[in-house]
Coordinates of C-alpha atoms and ligand atoms in Angstrom, one line a residue:
X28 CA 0.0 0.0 0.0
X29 CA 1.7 3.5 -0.9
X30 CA 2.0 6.2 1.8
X31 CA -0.7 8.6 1.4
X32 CA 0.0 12.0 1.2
X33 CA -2.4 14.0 3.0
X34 CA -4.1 15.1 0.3
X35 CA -7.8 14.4 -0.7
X36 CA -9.5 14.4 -4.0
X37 CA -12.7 14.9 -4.5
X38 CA -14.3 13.3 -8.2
X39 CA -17.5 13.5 -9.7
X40 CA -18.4 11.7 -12.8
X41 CA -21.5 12.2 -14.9
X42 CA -23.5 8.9 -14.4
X43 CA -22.7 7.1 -17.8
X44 CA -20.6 4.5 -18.2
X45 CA -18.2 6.1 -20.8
X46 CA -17.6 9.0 -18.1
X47 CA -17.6 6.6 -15.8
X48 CA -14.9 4.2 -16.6
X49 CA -12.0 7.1 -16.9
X50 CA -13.1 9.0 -13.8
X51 CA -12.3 5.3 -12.0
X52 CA -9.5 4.8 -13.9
X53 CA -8.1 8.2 -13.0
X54 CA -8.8 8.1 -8.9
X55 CA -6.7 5.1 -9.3
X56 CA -3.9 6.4 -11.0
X57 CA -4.1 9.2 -8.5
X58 CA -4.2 6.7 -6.1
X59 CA -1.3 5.5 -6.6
X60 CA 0.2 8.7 -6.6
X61 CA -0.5 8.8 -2.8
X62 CA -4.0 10.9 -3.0
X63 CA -6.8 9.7 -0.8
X64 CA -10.1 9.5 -3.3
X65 CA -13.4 10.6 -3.1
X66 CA -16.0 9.6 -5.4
X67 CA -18.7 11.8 -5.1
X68 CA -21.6 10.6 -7.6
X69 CA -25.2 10.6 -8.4
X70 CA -28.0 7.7 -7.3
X71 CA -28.7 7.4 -10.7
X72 CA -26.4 4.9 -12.5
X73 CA -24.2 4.7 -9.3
X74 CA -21.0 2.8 -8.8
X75 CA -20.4 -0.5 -7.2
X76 CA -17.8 0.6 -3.9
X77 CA -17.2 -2.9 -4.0
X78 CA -15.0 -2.5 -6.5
X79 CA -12.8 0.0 -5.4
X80 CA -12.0 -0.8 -2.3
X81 CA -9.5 2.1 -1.7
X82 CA -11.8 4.9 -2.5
X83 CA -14.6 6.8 -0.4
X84 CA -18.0 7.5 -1.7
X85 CA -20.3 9.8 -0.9
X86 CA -23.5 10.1 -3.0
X87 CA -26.0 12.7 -4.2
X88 CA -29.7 12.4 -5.0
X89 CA -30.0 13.4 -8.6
X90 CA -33.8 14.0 -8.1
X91 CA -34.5 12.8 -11.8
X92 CA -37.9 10.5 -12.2
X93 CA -37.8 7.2 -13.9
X94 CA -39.0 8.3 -17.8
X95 CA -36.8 11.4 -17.1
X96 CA -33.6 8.8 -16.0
X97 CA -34.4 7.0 -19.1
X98 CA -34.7 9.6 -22.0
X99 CA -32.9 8.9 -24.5
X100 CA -32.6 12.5 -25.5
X101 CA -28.8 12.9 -24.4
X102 CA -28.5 16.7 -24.1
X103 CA -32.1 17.2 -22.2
X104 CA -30.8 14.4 -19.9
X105 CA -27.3 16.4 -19.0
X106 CA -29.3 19.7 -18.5
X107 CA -32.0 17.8 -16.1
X108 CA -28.7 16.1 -14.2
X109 CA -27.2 19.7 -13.9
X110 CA -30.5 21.7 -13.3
X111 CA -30.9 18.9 -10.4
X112 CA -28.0 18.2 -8.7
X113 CA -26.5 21.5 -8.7
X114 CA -27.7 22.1 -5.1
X115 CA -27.3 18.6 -3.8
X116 CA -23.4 18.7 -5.3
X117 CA -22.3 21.7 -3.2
X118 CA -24.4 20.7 0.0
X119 CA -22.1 17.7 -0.1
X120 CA -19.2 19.3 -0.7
X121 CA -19.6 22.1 2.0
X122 CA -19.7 19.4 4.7
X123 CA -16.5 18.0 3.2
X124 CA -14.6 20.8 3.6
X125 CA -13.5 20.3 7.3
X126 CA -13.9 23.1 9.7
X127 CA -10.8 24.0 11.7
X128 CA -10.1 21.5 14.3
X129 CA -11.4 18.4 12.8
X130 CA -9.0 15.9 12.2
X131 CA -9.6 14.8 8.4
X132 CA -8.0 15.1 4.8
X133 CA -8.5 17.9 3.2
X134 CA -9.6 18.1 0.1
X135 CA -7.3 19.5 -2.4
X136 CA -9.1 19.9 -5.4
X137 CA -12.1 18.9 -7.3
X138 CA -11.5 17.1 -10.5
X139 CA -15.4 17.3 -12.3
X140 CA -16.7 15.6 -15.5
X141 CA -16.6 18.6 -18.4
X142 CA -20.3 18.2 -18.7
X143 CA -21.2 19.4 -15.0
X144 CA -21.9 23.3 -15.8
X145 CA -22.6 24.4 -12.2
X146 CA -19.5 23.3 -11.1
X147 CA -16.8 25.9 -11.4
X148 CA -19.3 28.2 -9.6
X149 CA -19.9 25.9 -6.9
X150 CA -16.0 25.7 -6.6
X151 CA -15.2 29.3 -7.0
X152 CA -17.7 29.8 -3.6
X153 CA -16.0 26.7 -1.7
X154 CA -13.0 27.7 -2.1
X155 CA -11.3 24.6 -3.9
X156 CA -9.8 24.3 -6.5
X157 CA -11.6 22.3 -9.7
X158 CA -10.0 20.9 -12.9
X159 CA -11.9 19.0 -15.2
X160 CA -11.8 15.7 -17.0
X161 CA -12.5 15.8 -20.6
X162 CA -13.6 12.2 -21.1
X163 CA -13.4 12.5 -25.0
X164 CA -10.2 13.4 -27.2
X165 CA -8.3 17.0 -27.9
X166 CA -9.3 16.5 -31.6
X167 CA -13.1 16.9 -30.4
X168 CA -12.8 19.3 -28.0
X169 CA -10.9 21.3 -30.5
X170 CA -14.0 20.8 -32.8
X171 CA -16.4 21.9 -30.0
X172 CA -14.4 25.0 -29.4
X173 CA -14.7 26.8 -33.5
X174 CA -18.3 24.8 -33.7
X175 CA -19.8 28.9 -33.7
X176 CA -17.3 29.0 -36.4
X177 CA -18.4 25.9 -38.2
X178 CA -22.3 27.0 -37.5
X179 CA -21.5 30.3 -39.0
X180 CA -20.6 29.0 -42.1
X181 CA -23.6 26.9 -42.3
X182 CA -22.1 23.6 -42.2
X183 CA -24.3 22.8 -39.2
X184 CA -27.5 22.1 -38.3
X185 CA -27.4 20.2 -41.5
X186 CA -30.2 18.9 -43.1
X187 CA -27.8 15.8 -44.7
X188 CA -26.9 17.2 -48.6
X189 CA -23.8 18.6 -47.8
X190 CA -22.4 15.3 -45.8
X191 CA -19.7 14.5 -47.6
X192 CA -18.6 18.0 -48.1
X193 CA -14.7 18.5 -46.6
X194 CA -14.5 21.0 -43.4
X195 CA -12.4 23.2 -45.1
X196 CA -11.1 25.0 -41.7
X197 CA -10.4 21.5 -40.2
X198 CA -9.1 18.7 -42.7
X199 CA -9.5 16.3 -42.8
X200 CA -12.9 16.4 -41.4
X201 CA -16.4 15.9 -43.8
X202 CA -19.5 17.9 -42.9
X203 CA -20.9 14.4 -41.4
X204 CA -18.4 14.2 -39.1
X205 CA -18.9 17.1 -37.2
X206 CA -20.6 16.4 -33.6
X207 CA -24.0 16.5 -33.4
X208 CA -26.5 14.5 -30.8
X209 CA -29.9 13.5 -31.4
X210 CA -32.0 16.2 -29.2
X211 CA -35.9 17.8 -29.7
X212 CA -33.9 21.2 -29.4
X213 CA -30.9 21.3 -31.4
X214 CA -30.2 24.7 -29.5
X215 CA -30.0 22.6 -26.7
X216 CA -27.2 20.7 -27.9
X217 CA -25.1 23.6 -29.0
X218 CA -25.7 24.9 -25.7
X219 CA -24.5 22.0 -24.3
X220 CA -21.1 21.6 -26.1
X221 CA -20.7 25.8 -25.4
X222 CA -21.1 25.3 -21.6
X223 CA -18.5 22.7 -22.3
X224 CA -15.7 24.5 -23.4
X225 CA -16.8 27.5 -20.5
X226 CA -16.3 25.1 -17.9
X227 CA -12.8 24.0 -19.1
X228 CA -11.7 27.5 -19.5
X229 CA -12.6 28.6 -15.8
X230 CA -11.5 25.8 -14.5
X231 CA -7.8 25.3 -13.0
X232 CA -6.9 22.5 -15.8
X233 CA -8.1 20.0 -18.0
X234 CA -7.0 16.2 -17.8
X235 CA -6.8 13.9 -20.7
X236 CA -7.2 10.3 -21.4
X237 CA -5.2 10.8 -24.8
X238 CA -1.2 10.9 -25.5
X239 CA 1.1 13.4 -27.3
X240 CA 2.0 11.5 -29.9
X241 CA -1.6 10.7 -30.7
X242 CA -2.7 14.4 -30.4
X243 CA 0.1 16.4 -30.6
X244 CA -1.4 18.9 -33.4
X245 CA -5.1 19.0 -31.5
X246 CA -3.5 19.5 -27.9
X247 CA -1.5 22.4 -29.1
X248 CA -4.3 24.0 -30.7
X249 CA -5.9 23.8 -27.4
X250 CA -3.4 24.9 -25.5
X251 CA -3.4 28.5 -27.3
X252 CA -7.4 28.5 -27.1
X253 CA -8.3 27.0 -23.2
X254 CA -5.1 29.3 -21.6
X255 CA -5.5 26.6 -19.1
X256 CA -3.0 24.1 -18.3
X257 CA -4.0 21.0 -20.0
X258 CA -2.7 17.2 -19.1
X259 CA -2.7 14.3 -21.3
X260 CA -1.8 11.5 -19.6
X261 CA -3.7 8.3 -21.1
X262 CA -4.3 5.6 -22.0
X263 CA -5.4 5.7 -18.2
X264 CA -6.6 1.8 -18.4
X265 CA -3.4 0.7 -19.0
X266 CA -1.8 3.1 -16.0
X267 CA -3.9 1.5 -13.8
X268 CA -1.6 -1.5 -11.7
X269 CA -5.1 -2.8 -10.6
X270 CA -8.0 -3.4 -13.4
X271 CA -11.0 -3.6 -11.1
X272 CA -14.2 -2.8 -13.2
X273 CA -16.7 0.0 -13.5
X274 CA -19.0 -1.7 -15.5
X275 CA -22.9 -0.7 -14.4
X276 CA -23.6 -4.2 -16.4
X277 CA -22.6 -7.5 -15.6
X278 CA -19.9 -8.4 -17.2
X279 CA -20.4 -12.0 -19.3
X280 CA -17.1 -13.5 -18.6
X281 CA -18.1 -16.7 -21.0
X282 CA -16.6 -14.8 -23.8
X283 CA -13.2 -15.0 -22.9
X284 CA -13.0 -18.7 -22.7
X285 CA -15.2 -18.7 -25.8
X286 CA -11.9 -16.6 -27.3
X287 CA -9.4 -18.9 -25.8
X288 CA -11.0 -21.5 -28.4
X289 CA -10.1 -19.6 -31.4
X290 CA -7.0 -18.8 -33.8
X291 CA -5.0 -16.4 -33.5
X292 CA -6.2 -12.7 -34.7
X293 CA -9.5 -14.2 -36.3
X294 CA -12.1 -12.9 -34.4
X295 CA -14.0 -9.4 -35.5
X296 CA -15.2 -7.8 -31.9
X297 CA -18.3 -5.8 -32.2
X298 CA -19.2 -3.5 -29.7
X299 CA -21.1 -0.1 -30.0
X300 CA -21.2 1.0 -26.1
X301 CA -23.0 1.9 -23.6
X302 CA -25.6 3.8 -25.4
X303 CA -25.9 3.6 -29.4
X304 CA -28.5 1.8 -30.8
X305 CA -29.7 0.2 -33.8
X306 CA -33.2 -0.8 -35.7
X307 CA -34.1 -4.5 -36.0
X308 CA -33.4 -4.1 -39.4
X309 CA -30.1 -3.4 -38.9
X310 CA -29.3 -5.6 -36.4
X311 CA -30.2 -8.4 -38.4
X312 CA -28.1 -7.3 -41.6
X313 CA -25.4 -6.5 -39.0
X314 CA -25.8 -10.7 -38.4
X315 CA -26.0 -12.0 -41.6
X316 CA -22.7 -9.3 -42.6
X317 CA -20.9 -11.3 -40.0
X318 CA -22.3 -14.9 -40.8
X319 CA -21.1 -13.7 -44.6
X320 CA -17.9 -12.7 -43.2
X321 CA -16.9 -16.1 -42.8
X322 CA -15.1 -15.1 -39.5
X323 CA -15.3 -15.3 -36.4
X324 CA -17.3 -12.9 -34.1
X325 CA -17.9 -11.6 -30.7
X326 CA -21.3 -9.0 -30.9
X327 CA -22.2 -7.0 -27.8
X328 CA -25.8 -6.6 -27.7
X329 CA -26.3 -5.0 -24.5
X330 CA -30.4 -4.8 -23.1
X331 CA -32.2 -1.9 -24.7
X332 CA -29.4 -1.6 -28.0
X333 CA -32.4 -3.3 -30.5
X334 CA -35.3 -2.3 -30.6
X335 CA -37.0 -5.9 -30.2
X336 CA -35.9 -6.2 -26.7
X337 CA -35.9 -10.7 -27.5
X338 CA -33.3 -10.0 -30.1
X339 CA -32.2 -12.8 -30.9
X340 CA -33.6 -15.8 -28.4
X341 CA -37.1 -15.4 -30.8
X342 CA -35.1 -15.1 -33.6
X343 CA -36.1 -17.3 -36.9
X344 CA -34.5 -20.2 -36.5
X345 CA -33.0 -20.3 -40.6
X346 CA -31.5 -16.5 -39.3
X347 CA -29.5 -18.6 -35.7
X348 CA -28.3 -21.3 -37.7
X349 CA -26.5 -19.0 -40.2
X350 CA -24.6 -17.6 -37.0
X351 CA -24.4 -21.2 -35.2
X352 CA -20.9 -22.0 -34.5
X353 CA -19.0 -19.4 -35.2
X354 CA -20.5 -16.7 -33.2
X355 CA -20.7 -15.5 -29.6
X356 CA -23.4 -13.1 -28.7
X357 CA -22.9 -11.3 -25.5
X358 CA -25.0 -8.8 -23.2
X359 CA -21.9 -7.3 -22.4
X360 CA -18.3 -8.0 -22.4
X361 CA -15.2 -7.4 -20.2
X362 CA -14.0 -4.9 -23.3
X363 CA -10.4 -4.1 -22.3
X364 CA -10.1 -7.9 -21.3
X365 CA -11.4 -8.8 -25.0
X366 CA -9.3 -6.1 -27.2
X367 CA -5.9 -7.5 -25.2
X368 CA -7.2 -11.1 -26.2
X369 CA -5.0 -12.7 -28.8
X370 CA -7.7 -14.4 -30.5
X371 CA -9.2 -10.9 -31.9
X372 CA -8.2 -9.7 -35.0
X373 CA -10.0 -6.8 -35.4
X374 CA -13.0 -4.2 -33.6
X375 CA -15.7 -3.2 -35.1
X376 CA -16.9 -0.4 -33.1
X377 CA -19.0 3.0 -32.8
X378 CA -15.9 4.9 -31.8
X379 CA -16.9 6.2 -28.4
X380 CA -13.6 7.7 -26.9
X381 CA -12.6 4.8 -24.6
X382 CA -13.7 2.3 -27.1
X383 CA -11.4 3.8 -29.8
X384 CA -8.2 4.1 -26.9
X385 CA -8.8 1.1 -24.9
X386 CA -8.7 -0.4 -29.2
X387 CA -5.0 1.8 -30.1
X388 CA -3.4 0.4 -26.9
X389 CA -3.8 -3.2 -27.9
X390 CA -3.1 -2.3 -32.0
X391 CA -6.3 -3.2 -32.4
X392 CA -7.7 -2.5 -36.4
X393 CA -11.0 -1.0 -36.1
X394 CA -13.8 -1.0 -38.8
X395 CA -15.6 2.0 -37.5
X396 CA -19.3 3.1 -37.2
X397 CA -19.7 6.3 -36.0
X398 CA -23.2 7.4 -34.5
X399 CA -23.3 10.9 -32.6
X400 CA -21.7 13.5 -30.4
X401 CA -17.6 13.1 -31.2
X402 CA -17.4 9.6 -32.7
X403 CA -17.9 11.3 -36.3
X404 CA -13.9 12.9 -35.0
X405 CA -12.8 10.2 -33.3
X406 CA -13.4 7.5 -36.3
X407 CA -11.9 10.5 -38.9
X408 CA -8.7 10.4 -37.2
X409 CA -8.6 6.7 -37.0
X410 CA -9.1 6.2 -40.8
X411 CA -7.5 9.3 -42.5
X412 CA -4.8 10.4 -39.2
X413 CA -3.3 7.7 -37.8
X414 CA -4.4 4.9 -40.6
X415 CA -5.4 2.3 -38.3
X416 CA -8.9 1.6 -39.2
X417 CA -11.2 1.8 -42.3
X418 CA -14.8 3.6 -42.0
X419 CA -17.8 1.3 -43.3
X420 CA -18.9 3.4 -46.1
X421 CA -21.8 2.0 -48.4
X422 CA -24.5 1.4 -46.0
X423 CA -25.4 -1.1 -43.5
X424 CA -26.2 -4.1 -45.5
X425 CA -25.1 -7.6 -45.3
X426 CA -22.4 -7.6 -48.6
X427 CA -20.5 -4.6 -47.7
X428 CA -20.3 -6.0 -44.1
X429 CA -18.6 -8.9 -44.8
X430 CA -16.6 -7.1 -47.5
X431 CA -15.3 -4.4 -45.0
X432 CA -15.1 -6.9 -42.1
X433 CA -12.6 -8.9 -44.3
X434 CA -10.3 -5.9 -45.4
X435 CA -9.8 -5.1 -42.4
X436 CA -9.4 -8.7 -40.7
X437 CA -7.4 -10.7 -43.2
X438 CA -7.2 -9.4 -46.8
X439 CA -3.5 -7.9 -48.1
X440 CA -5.6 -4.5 -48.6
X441 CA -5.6 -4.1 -44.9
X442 CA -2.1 -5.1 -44.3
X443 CA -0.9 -1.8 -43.4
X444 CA -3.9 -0.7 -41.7
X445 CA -3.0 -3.8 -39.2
X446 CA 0.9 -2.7 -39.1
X447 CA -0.1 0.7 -38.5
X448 CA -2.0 -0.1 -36.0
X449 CA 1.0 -2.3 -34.3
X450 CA 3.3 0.7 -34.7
X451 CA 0.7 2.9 -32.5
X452 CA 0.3 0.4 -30.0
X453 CA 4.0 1.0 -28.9
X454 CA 3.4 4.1 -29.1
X455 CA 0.8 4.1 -26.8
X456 CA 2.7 2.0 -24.4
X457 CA 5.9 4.0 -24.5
X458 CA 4.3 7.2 -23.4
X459 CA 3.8 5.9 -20.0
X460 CA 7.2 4.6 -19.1
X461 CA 9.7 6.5 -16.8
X462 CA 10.3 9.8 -19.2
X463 CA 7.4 9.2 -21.6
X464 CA 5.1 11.9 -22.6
X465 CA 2.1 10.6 -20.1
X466 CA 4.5 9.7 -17.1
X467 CA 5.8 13.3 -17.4
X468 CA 2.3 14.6 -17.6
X469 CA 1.3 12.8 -14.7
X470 CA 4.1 14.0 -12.9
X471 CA 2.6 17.7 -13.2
X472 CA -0.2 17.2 -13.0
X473 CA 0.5 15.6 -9.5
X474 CA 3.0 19.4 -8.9
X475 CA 0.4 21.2 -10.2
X476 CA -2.3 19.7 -7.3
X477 CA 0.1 19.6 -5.1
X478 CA 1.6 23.5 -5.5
X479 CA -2.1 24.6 -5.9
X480 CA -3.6 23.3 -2.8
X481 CA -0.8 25.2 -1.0
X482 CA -1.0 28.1 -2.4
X483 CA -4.2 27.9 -1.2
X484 CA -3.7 27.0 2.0
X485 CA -0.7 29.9 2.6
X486 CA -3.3 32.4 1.9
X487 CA -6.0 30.9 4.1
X488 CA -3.2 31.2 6.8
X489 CA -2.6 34.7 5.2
X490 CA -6.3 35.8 5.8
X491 CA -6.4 34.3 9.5
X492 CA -3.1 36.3 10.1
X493 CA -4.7 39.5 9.2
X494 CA -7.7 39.0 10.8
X495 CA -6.2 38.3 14.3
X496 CA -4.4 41.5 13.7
Ligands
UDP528 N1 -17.6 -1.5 -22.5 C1 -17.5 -2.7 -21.8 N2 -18.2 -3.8 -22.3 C2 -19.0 -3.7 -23.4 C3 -19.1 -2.5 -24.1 C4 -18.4 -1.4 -23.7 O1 -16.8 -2.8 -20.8 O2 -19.6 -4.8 -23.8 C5 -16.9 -0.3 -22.0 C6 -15.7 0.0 -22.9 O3 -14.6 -0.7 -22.5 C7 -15.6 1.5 -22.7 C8 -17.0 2.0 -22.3 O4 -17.8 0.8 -22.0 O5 -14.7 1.8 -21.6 C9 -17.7 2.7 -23.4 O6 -17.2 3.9 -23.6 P1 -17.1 4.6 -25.0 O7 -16.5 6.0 -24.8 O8 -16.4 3.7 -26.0 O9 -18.5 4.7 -25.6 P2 -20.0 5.2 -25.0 O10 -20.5 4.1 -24.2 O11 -19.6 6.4 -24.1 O12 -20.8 5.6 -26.2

């Protein structure tokens, strides 16, 4: 166990399991670094202590009602969780801040998720300082900072004719790939990536789950916009000594003995996180694609992802046997476990953040299928930046499935895709050894906490000086 160094931090992640997973990952890293943890968190979507045994949690009452938990409606969901909790968050906070006398660890500094609005404020009258974890990449947040740029020009809202039009103040980026989320009030949406970027500018420092030499260009862009200090010091999953998991669903462990069983590099993952979903119709081309594919597959359909929730137990019977044998359908998977597994080839996935990390760090290939918010960035700069993954263009349907799920997997096309993707993985590793780009990061941002909180505390001692005069 390391020393602990007097020090508390308090963290509070936005209830969703992509936030969720690199808020964890972080308190351990800081862990390790001798902080003592908070987790301060919502009721709604909460995480399992058992897990993380070394951490305190407090929790909040998020005060949302059950068809309001469950919108699907992303933006209106965040402004609920900041219109509710707002109150409840610095209530909780004030009684951690101890009082003079009582004999506990102060807290240092706040690190928030970006999407938490009220919390700078809330900070700013505590007292405390507050960075913030950006939970996505730099490229995005970049994208989210000259979006009045990008709306100005008319790119966006789009109605969908100018898709494939290039961004011309941000190659290599097409008009589709620009962020937007599914929301009743598009307004709503812009709002909600504006308040974004506010909160990382007034905050003390932003913290990254990405690596300089996979975001070099982006983080120095951001660095002359934010004028805040920023730390990238990721890929935080494989920081961590200890991989206990976050997961809000159960984990179906069967799949990893169900990998041991295949060859070498021939299985096609599929996962499209925690909260994309598809039609029936596609999910049964999605099948057939991989039953055509001739390889291999692991598919994640996780409860709620289709809309016939009995997809596929009542499934035609001519439809399972195509997939008999050579598949393995999952509710959900241990997804860092599976992408370090020797047995998978390649990833087929939606290019959330973590997914399209957690995929670089094991030089995982990735056939990508971006849905909303900053996977449209994320899968760009997978296919046409760093060449490690192809984008499946031409349409959900069953032929160009199997045709795309075969370049990349084990056609000569996709040969360099799969070295490239080798080359990166190094890459990824070496930034966080003694001297790396990461381990240095970590290092200041661990001097930046550190020299902040007693700067604080100096004039605190400052203020009680003067007053006793
Ligand atoms: N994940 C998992 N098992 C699954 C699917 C996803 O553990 O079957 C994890 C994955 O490892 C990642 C997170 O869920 O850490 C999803 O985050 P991401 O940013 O990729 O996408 P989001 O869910 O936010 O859309």
């Amino acid at each position: 166990m390391n020393q602990r160094n007097n020090h508390r931090l308090v963290l509070f992640p936005l209830p969703f399991q992509g936030h969720m997973n690199p808020m964890l990952q972080l308190g351990r890293i800081l862990y390790t670094r001798g902080f003592s943890i908070t987790i301060l968190h919502t009721n709604f979507n909460a995480p399992d202590p058992s897990s993380h045994p070394h951490f305190a949690f407090r929790s909040i009452a998020n005060g949302l009602d059950r068809s309001e938990a469950s919108t699907l409606d992303i933006p209106r969901l965040v402004s609920l969780l900041n219109a509710r909790c707002a109150s409840p968050f610095e209530e909780c906070l004030r009684e951690m801040m101890p009082s003079p006398g009582v004999d506990a660890v102060p807290v240092a500094c706040l690190i928030s998720d970006q999407l938490f609005s009220f919390m700078c404020g809330v900070a700013e009258r505590l007292k405390v300082r507050a960075l913030v974890l950006r939970t996505g990449g730099a490229a995005s947040l970049y994208v989210y900072t000259i979006l009045p740029v990008l709306k100005e020009k008319g790119y966006v809202p789009t109605d969908g004719s100018r898709s494939e039009e290039a961004v011309k103040e941000f190659p290599p980026l097409l008009v589709r790939d620009i962020p937007v989320v599914d929301s009743q009030k598009p307004e709503m949406m812009f709002r909600l990536f504006d308040n974004l970027v506010k909160v990382v500018k007034s905050s003390t420092g932003v913290i990254f789950n990405t690596f300089e030499e996979l975001e070099h260009p982006a983080l120095t862009s951001l660095r002359e916009v934010l004028s805040v200090p920023v730390f990238p010091i990721g890929p935080f999953h494989k920081c961590c000594v200890t991989s206990s998991s976050s997961s809000l669903l159960a984990e179906d462990r069967s799949c990893i003995s169900w990998l041991d069983e295949q060859p070498l590099k021939s299985v096609i993952y599929v996962s499209f996180g925690s909260s994309a979903a598809v039609s029936n119709a596609e999910i049964l081309e999605i099948a057939l694609g991989l039953a055509d594919s001739q390889q291999p597959f692991l598919l994640v359909v996780r409860p709620g992802s289709v809309g016939d929730p009995e997809w596929p137990e009542k499934s035609p019977s001519h439809f399972l046997k195509a997939l008999e044998g050579r598949g393995k359908i999952v509710k959900w998977a241990p997804q860092v476990e599976v992408l370090a597994h020797p047995a998978v080839g390649a990833f087929w996935t939606h290019n959330g953040w973590n997914s399209t990390v957690e995929s670089i760090s094991e030089g995982v290939p990735m056939l990508c299928m971006p849905c909303f918010a900053d996977q449209g960035v994320n899968a760009r700069y997978v296919s046409d930046v760093w060449g490690v993954g192809v984008h499946l263009n031409g349409g959900l349907e069953r032929e160009n499935i199997a045709r795309a799920i075969k370049r990349v997997l084990v056609e000569r096309e996709g040969e360099e895709t799969r070295q490239r993707a080798l080359v990166l993985k190094e890459k990824a590793s070496g930034c966080l050894t003694p001297g790396g780009s990461s381990y240095r990061g970590l290092d200041g941002l661990v001097n930046h906490i550190l020299r902040c909180d007693s700067e604080d505390r100096l004039s605190a001692l400052e203020v009680s000086v003067n007053l006793c005069n």
